[in-house]
PDB file of C-alpha atoms and ligand atoms in Angstrom:
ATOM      1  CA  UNK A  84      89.498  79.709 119.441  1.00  0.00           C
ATOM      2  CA  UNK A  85      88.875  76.507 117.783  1.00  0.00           C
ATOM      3  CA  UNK A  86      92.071  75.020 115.357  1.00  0.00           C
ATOM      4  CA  UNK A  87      92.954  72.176 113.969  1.00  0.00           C
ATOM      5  CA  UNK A  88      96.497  70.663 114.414  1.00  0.00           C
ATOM      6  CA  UNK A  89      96.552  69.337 110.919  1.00  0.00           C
ATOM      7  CA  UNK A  90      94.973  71.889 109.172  1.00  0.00           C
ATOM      8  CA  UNK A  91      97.443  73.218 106.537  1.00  0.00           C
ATOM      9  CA  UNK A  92      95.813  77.348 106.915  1.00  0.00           C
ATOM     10  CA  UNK A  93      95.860  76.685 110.670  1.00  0.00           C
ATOM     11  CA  UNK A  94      99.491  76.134 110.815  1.00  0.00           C
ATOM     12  CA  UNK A  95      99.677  79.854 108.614  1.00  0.00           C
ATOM     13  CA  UNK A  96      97.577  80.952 111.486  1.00  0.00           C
ATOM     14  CA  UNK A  97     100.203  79.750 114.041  1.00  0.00           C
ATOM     15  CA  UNK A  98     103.430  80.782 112.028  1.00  0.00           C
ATOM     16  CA  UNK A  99     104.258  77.451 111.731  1.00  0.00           C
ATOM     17  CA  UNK A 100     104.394  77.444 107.720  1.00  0.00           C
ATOM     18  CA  UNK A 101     105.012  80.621 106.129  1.00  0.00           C
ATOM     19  CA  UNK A 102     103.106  83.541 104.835  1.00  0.00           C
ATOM     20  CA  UNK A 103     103.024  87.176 102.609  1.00  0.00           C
ATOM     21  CA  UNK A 104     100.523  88.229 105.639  1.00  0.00           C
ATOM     22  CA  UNK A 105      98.170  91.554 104.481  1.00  0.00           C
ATOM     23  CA  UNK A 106      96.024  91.835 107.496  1.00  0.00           C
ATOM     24  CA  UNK A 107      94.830  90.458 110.985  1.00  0.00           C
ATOM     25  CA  UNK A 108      92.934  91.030 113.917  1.00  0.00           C
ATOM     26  CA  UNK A 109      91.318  88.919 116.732  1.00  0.00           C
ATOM     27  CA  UNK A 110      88.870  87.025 114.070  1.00  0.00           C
ATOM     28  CA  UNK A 111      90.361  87.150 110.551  1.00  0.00           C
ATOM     29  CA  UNK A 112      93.832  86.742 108.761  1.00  0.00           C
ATOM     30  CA  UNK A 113      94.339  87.969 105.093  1.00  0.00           C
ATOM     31  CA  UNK A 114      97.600  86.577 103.231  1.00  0.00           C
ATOM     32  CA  UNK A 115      98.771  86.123  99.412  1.00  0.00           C
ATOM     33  CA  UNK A 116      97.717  82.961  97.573  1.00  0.00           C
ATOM     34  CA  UNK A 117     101.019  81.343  97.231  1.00  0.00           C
ATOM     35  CA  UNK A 118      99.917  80.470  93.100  1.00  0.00           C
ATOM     36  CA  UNK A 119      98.197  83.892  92.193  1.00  0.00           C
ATOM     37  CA  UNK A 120      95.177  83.317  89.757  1.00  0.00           C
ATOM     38  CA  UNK A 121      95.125  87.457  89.091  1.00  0.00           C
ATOM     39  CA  UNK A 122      97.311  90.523  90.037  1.00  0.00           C
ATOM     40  CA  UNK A 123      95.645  90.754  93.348  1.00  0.00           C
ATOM     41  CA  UNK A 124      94.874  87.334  94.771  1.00  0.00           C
ATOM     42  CA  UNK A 125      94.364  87.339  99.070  1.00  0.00           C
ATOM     43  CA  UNK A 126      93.246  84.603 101.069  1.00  0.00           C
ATOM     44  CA  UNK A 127      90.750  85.812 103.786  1.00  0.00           C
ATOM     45  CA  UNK A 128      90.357  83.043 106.541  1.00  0.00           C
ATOM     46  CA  UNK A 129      88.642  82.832 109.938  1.00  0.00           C
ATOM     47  CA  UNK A 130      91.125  82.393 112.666  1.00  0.00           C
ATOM     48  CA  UNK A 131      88.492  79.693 114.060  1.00  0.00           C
ATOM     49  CA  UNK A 132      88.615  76.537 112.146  1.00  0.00           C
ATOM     50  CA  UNK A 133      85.785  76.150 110.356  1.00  0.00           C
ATOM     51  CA  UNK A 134      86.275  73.619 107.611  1.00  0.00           C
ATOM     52  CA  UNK A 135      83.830  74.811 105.099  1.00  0.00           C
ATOM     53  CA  UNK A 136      81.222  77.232 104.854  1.00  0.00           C
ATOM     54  CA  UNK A 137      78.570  74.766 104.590  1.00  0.00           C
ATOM     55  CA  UNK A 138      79.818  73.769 107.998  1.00  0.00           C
ATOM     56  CA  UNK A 139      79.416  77.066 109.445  1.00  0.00           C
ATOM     57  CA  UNK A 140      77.011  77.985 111.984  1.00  0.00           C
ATOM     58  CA  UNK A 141      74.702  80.710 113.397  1.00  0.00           C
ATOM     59  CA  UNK A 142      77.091  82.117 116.201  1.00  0.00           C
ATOM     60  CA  UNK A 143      79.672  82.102 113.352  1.00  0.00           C
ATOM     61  CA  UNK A 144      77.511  84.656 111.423  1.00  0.00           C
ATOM     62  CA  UNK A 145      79.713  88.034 113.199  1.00  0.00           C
ATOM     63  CA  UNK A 146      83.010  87.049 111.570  1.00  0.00           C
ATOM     64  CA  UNK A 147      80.940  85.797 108.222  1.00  0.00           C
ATOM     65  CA  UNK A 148      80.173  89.568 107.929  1.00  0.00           C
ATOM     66  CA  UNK A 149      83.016  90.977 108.996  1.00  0.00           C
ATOM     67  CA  UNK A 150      84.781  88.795 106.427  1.00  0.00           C
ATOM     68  CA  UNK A 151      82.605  90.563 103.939  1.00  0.00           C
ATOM     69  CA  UNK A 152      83.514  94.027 104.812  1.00  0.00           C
ATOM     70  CA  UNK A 153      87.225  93.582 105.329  1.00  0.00           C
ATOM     71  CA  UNK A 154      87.543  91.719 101.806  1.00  0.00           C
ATOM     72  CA  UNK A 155      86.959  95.315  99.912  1.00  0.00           C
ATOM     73  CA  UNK A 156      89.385  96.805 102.706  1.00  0.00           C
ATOM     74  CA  UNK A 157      92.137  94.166 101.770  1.00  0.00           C
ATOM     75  CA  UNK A 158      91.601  94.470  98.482  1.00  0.00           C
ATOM     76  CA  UNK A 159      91.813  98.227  97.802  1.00  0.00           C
ATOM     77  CA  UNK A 160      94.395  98.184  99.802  1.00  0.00           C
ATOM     78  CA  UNK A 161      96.123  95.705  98.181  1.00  0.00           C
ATOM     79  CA  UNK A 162      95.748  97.375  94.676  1.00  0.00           C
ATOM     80  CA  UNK A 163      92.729  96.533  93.114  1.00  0.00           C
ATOM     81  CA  UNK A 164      91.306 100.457  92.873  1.00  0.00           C
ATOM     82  CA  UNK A 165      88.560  99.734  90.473  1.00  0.00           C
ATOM     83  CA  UNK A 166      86.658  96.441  92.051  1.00  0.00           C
ATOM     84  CA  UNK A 167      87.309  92.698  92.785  1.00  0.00           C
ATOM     85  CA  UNK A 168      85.775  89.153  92.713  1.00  0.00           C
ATOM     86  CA  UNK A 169      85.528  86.916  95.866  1.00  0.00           C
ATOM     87  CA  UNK A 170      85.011  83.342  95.561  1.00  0.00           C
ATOM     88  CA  UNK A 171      84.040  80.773  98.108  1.00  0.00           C
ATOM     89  CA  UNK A 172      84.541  76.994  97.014  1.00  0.00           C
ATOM     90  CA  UNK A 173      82.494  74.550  99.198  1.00  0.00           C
ATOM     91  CA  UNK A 174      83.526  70.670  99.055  1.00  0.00           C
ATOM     92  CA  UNK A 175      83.809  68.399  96.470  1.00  0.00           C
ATOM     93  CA  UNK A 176      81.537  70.214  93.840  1.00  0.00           C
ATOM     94  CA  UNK A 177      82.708  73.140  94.678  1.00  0.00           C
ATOM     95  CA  UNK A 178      86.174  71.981  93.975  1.00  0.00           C
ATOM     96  CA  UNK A 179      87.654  72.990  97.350  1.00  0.00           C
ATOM     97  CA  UNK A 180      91.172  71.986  98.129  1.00  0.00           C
ATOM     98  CA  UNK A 181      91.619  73.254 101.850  1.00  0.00           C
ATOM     99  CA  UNK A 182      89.451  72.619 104.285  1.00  0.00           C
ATOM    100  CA  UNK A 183      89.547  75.496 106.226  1.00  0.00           C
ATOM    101  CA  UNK A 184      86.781  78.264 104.867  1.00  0.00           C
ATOM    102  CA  UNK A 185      88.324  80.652 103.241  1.00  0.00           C
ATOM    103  CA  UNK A 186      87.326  83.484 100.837  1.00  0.00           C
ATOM    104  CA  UNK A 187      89.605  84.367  98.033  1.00  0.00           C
ATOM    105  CA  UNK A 188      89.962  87.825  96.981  1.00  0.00           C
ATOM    106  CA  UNK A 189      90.839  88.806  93.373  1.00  0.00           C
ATOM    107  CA  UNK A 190      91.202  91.885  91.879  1.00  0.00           C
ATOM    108  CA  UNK A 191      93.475  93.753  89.385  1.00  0.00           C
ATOM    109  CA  UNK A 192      92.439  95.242  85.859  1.00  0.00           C
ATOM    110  CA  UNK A 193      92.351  91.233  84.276  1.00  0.00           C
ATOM    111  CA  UNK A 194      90.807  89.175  87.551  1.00  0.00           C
ATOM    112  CA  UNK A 195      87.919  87.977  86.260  1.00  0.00           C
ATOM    113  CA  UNK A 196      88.836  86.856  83.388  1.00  0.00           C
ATOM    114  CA  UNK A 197      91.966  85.119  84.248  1.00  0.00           C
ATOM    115  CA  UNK A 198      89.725  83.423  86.780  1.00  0.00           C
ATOM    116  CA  UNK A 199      87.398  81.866  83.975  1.00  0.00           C
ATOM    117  CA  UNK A 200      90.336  80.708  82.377  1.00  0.00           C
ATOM    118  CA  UNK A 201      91.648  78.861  85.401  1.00  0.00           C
ATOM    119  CA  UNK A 202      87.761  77.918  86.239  1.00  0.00           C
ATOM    120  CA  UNK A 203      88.193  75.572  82.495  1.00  0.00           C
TER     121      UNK A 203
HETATM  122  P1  LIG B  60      90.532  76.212  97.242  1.00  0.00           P
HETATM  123  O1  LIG B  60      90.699  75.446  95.960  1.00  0.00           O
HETATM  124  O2  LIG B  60      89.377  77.161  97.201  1.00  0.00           O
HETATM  125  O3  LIG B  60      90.520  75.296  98.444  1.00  0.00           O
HETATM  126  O4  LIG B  60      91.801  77.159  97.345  1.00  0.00           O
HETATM  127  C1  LIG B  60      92.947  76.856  98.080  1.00  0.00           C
HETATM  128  C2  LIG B  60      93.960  77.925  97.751  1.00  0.00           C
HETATM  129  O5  LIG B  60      95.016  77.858  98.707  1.00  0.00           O
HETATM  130  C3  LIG B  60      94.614  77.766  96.373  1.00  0.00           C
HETATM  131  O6  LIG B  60      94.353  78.940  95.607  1.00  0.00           O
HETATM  132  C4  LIG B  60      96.099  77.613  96.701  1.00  0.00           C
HETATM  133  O7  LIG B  60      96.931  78.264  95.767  1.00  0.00           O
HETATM  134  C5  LIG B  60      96.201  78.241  98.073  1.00  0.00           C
HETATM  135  N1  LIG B  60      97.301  77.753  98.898  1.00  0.00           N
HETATM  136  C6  LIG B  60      97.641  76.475  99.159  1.00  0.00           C
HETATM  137  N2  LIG B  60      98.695  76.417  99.998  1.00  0.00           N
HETATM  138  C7  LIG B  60      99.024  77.707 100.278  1.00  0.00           C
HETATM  139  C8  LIG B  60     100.037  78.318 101.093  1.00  0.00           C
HETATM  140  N3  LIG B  60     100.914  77.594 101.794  1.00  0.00           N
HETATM  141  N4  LIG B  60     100.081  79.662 101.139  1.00  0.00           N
HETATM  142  C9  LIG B  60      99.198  80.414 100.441  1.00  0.00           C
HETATM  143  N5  LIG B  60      98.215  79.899  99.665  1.00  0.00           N
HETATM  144  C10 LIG B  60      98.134  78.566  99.584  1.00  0.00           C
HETATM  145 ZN1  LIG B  61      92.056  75.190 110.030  1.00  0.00          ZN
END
């Protein structure tokens, strides 16, 4: 498994800065975004480091769609009973701030709106 020694959701991967973990297995780790944009806000990352999805590749493409099906998992789960929104920033236009791919997860009865009003 590829990681990066730097890499800030690496080091959640490796216990070595904390987390409000949700779920794991082998491929993919699911914990709380430390500043919650709605009532149910996860952060669903490959275990690999891959540092954006533009960066992915075809042998990634298993985990890609597992990451898919375990986001409405985590989310019910995790509260959001009638639906949620995932969002994928990718680089600089895409306004991403850690370079590790990761999808976030938000649900609750006000996500998407609250999201908009962050996304301003
Ligand atoms: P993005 O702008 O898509 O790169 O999103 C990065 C997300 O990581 C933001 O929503 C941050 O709140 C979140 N974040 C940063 N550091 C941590 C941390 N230590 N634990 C949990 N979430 C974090
Ligand atoms: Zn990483």
């Amino acid at each position: 498994m590829s990681t990066d020694k730097d890499c800030l959701f690496c080091k959640i991967i490796r216990n070595e800065i904390p987390s409000t973990r949700v779920y794991e297995d082998d491929d993919l780790l699911v914990f709380k975004d430390i500043h919650p944009s709605a009532p149910v806000h996860l952060l669903l990352i490959p275990k690999k480091h891959i540092a954006r999805l533009s960066e992915a590749q075809m042998e990634d493409q298993r985990v890609l769609g597992k990451m898919m099906l375990v986001a409405s998992q985590v989310a019910r789960e995790n509260g959001s009973v009638d639906g949620f929104r995932t969002i994928i920033n990718d680089g600089r236009v895409g306004r991403q701030d850690v370079f590790h791919l990761h999808m976030h997860v938000l649900g609750g009865p006000e996500a998407l709106g609250r999201m908009i009003a962050r996304d301003e």
